[in-house]
PDB file of C-alpha atoms in Angstrom:
ATOM      1  CA  UNK C 684      -0.164  -0.149   0.189  1.00 69.00           C
ATOM      2  CA  UNK C 685       2.754   2.491   0.871  1.00 79.00           C
ATOM      3  CA  UNK C 686       4.143   1.703  -2.494  1.00 82.00           C
ATOM      4  CA  UNK C 687       1.060   2.512  -4.090  1.00 78.00           C
ATOM      5  CA  UNK C 688       0.786   5.748  -2.278  1.00 80.00           C
ATOM      6  CA  UNK C 689       4.518   6.691  -3.217  1.00 84.00           C
ATOM      7  CA  UNK C 690       3.901   5.822  -7.016  1.00 85.00           C
ATOM      8  CA  UNK C 691       0.677   7.870  -6.437  1.00 79.00           C
ATOM      9  CA  UNK C 692       2.433  10.827  -5.305  1.00 83.00           C
ATOM     10  CA  UNK C 693       5.241  10.606  -7.724  1.00 85.00           C
ATOM     11  CA  UNK C 694       2.285  10.468 -10.531  1.00 82.00           C
ATOM     12  CA  UNK C 695       1.084  13.692  -8.714  1.00 89.00           C
ATOM     13  CA  UNK C 696       4.426  15.274  -8.769  1.00 87.00           C
ATOM     14  CA  UNK C 697       4.783  14.715 -12.709  1.00 85.00           C
ATOM     15  CA  UNK C 698       1.365  15.808 -13.410  1.00 88.00           C
ATOM     16  CA  UNK C 699       2.218  19.413 -11.505  1.00 92.00           C
ATOM     17  CA  UNK C 700       5.510  19.603 -13.534  1.00 91.00           C
ATOM     18  CA  UNK C 701       3.326  18.796 -16.632  1.00 88.00           C
ATOM     19  CA  UNK C 702       1.013  21.225 -16.012  1.00 90.00           C
ATOM     20  CA  UNK C 703       3.829  23.944 -15.056  1.00 87.00           C
ATOM     21  CA  UNK C 704       5.136  23.090 -18.719  1.00 86.00           C
ATOM     22  CA  UNK C 705       2.561  23.277 -20.373  1.00 86.00           C
ATOM     23  CA  UNK C 706       1.732  26.701 -19.114  1.00 85.00           C
ATOM     24  CA  UNK C 707       5.163  27.678 -20.299  1.00 81.00           C
ATOM     25  CA  UNK C 708       4.754  26.304 -23.612  1.00 81.00           C
ATOM     26  CA  UNK C 709       1.568  28.473 -24.112  1.00 81.00           C
ATOM     27  CA  UNK C 710       3.438  31.529 -22.579  1.00 83.00           C
ATOM     28  CA  UNK C 711       6.497  31.607 -24.332  1.00 84.00           C
ATOM     29  CA  UNK C 712       5.369  32.343 -27.947  1.00 85.00           C
ATOM     30  CA  UNK C 713       3.163  34.926 -26.731  1.00 83.00           C
ATOM     31  CA  UNK C 714       6.369  36.456 -24.747  1.00 86.00           C
ATOM     32  CA  UNK C 715       8.788  35.760 -27.749  1.00 88.00           C
ATOM     33  CA  UNK C 716       6.031  37.477 -30.387  1.00 89.00           C
ATOM     34  CA  UNK C 717       6.154  40.422 -27.773  1.00 92.00           C
ATOM     35  CA  UNK C 718       9.841  40.414 -27.458  1.00 93.00           C
ATOM     36  CA  UNK C 719      10.016  40.374 -31.565  1.00 95.00           C
ATOM     37  CA  UNK C 720       7.441  43.233 -32.034  1.00 94.00           C
ATOM     38  CA  UNK C 721       9.930  45.231 -29.448  1.00 96.00           C
ATOM     39  CA  UNK C 722      12.923  44.323 -31.514  1.00 97.00           C
ATOM     40  CA  UNK C 723      11.315  45.742 -34.638  1.00 97.00           C
ATOM     41  CA  UNK C 724      10.082  48.877 -33.172  1.00 98.00           C
ATOM     42  CA  UNK C 725      13.733  49.619 -31.907  1.00 96.00           C
ATOM     43  CA  UNK C 726      15.147  48.647 -35.363  1.00 97.00           C
ATOM     44  CA  UNK C 727      13.058  51.072 -37.167  1.00 97.00           C
ATOM     45  CA  UNK C 728      13.966  53.517 -34.510  1.00 97.00           C
ATOM     46  CA  UNK C 729      17.289  52.880 -35.263  1.00 97.00           C
ATOM     47  CA  UNK C 730      16.719  53.291 -39.201  1.00 97.00           C
ATOM     48  CA  UNK C 731      15.168  56.579 -38.723  1.00 98.00           C
ATOM     49  CA  UNK C 732      17.479  57.729 -36.598  1.00 97.00           C
ATOM     50  CA  UNK C 733      20.605  56.814 -38.665  1.00 97.00           C
ATOM     51  CA  UNK C 734      18.831  58.471 -41.580  1.00 97.00           C
ATOM     52  CA  UNK C 735      18.256  61.800 -39.570  1.00 97.00           C
ATOM     53  CA  UNK C 736      22.029  61.823 -38.914  1.00 97.00           C
ATOM     54  CA  UNK C 737      22.979  61.265 -42.598  1.00 97.00           C
ATOM     55  CA  UNK C 738      20.674  64.115 -43.255  1.00 97.00           C
ATOM     56  CA  UNK C 739      22.063  66.570 -40.662  1.00 96.00           C
ATOM     57  CA  UNK C 740      25.640  65.840 -41.668  1.00 96.00           C
ATOM     58  CA  UNK C 741      24.605  66.318 -45.328  1.00 97.00           C
ATOM     59  CA  UNK C 742      23.269  69.500 -44.352  1.00 96.00           C
ATOM     60  CA  UNK C 743      26.160  70.482 -42.265  1.00 96.00           C
ATOM     61  CA  UNK C 744      28.527  69.814 -45.059  1.00 97.00           C
ATOM     62  CA  UNK C 745      26.803  72.053 -47.321  1.00 97.00           C
ATOM     63  CA  UNK C 746      26.487  74.673 -45.117  1.00 95.00           C
ATOM     64  CA  UNK C 747      30.045  74.568 -43.902  1.00 96.00           C
ATOM     65  CA  UNK C 748      31.046  74.862 -47.967  1.00 97.00           C
ATOM     66  CA  UNK C 749      28.633  77.708 -48.187  1.00 95.00           C
ATOM     67  CA  UNK C 750      30.313  79.182 -45.274  1.00 95.00           C
ATOM     68  CA  UNK C 751      33.669  79.085 -46.903  1.00 97.00           C
ATOM     69  CA  UNK C 752      32.592  80.561 -50.055  1.00 96.00           C
ATOM     70  CA  UNK C 753      30.881  83.548 -48.016  1.00 95.00           C
ATOM     71  CA  UNK C 754      34.244  84.054 -46.315  1.00 96.00           C
ATOM     72  CA  UNK C 755      35.870  83.863 -49.622  1.00 96.00           C
ATOM     73  CA  UNK C 756      33.708  86.416 -50.868  1.00 95.00           C
ATOM     74  CA  UNK C 757      34.117  88.857 -48.131  1.00 94.00           C
ATOM     75  CA  UNK C 758      37.888  88.532 -48.334  1.00 95.00           C
ATOM     76  CA  UNK C 759      37.643  89.660 -51.902  1.00 93.00           C
ATOM     77  CA  UNK C 760      35.481  92.209 -51.352  1.00 92.00           C
ATOM     78  CA  UNK C 761      37.725  93.841 -48.223  1.00 91.00           C
ATOM     79  CA  UNK C 762      40.396  93.583 -50.622  1.00 91.00           C
ATOM     80  CA  UNK C 763      38.751  95.538 -53.137  1.00 90.00           C
ATOM     81  CA  UNK C 764      38.819  98.746 -50.697  1.00 82.00           C
ATOM     82  CA  UNK C 765      42.184  99.647 -52.202  1.00 84.00           C
ATOM     83  CA  UNK C 766      40.477  99.939 -55.405  1.00 88.00           C
ATOM     84  CA  UNK C 767      37.635 102.266 -54.429  1.00 86.00           C
ATOM     85  CA  UNK C 768      37.674 105.790 -55.998  1.00 88.00           C
ATOM     86  CA  UNK C 769      34.475 107.423 -55.292  1.00 91.00           C
ATOM     87  CA  UNK C 770      32.248 107.670 -52.144  1.00 92.00           C
ATOM     88  CA  UNK C 771      29.339 105.939 -53.964  1.00 93.00           C
ATOM     89  CA  UNK C 772      31.995 103.136 -54.983  1.00 91.00           C
ATOM     90  CA  UNK C 773      32.981 102.847 -51.173  1.00 91.00           C
ATOM     91  CA  UNK C 774      29.484 103.238 -49.958  1.00 92.00           C
ATOM     92  CA  UNK C 775      28.135 100.084 -52.465  1.00 92.00           C
ATOM     93  CA  UNK C 776      31.414  97.762 -51.344  1.00 92.00           C
ATOM     94  CA  UNK C 777      30.305  98.554 -47.599  1.00 94.00           C
ATOM     95  CA  UNK C 778      26.849  97.213 -48.218  1.00 94.00           C
ATOM     96  CA  UNK C 779      28.189  94.099 -50.171  1.00 94.00           C
ATOM     97  CA  UNK C 780      30.563  93.378 -47.327  1.00 94.00           C
ATOM     98  CA  UNK C 781      27.796  93.931 -44.633  1.00 96.00           C
ATOM     99  CA  UNK C 782      25.477  91.542 -46.707  1.00 95.00           C
ATOM    100  CA  UNK C 783      28.591  88.896 -46.551  1.00 95.00           C
ATOM    101  CA  UNK C 784      29.064  89.172 -42.900  1.00 96.00           C
ATOM    102  CA  UNK C 785      25.058  88.733 -42.383  1.00 96.00           C
ATOM    103  CA  UNK C 786      25.334  85.762 -44.727  1.00 95.00           C
ATOM    104  CA  UNK C 787      28.418  84.513 -42.782  1.00 95.00           C
ATOM    105  CA  UNK C 788      26.487  84.846 -39.369  1.00 96.00           C
ATOM    106  CA  UNK C 789      23.438  83.017 -40.676  1.00 95.00           C
ATOM    107  CA  UNK C 790      25.548  80.328 -41.875  1.00 93.00           C
ATOM    108  CA  UNK C 791      27.343  79.722 -38.573  1.00 95.00           C
ATOM    109  CA  UNK C 792      24.205  79.914 -36.627  1.00 96.00           C
ATOM    110  CA  UNK C 793      22.546  77.376 -39.309  1.00 95.00           C
ATOM    111  CA  UNK C 794      25.376  75.437 -38.576  1.00 94.00           C
ATOM    112  CA  UNK C 795      25.371  75.576 -34.769  1.00 93.00           C
ATOM    113  CA  UNK C 796      21.684  74.507 -34.887  1.00 92.00           C
ATOM    114  CA  UNK C 797      22.873  71.218 -36.410  1.00 88.00           C
TER     115      UNK C 797
END
């Protein structure tokens, strides 16, 4: 009789373990699916961020090129002061230089915003 009870207890333990395993079996696919969704969302976010970084890098390079051109123009305009012979030319040149300085300032501000 004791032997029969022991076998019955063992069978109950096996049944409990089996039940736990069955519950885990049904729970894990849902959890795996959830984790896969999280991974997919993270990958999409990473792709978007990478694209944005590339876009900003391109904008920055373009603005730096524009800034370089504007500084070269400013230098040329300032060198023209030696060639100016009339007040009218001097005033016009000063306006051009101020416009160049304004553009340079705008480019620098845009670069800093990136």
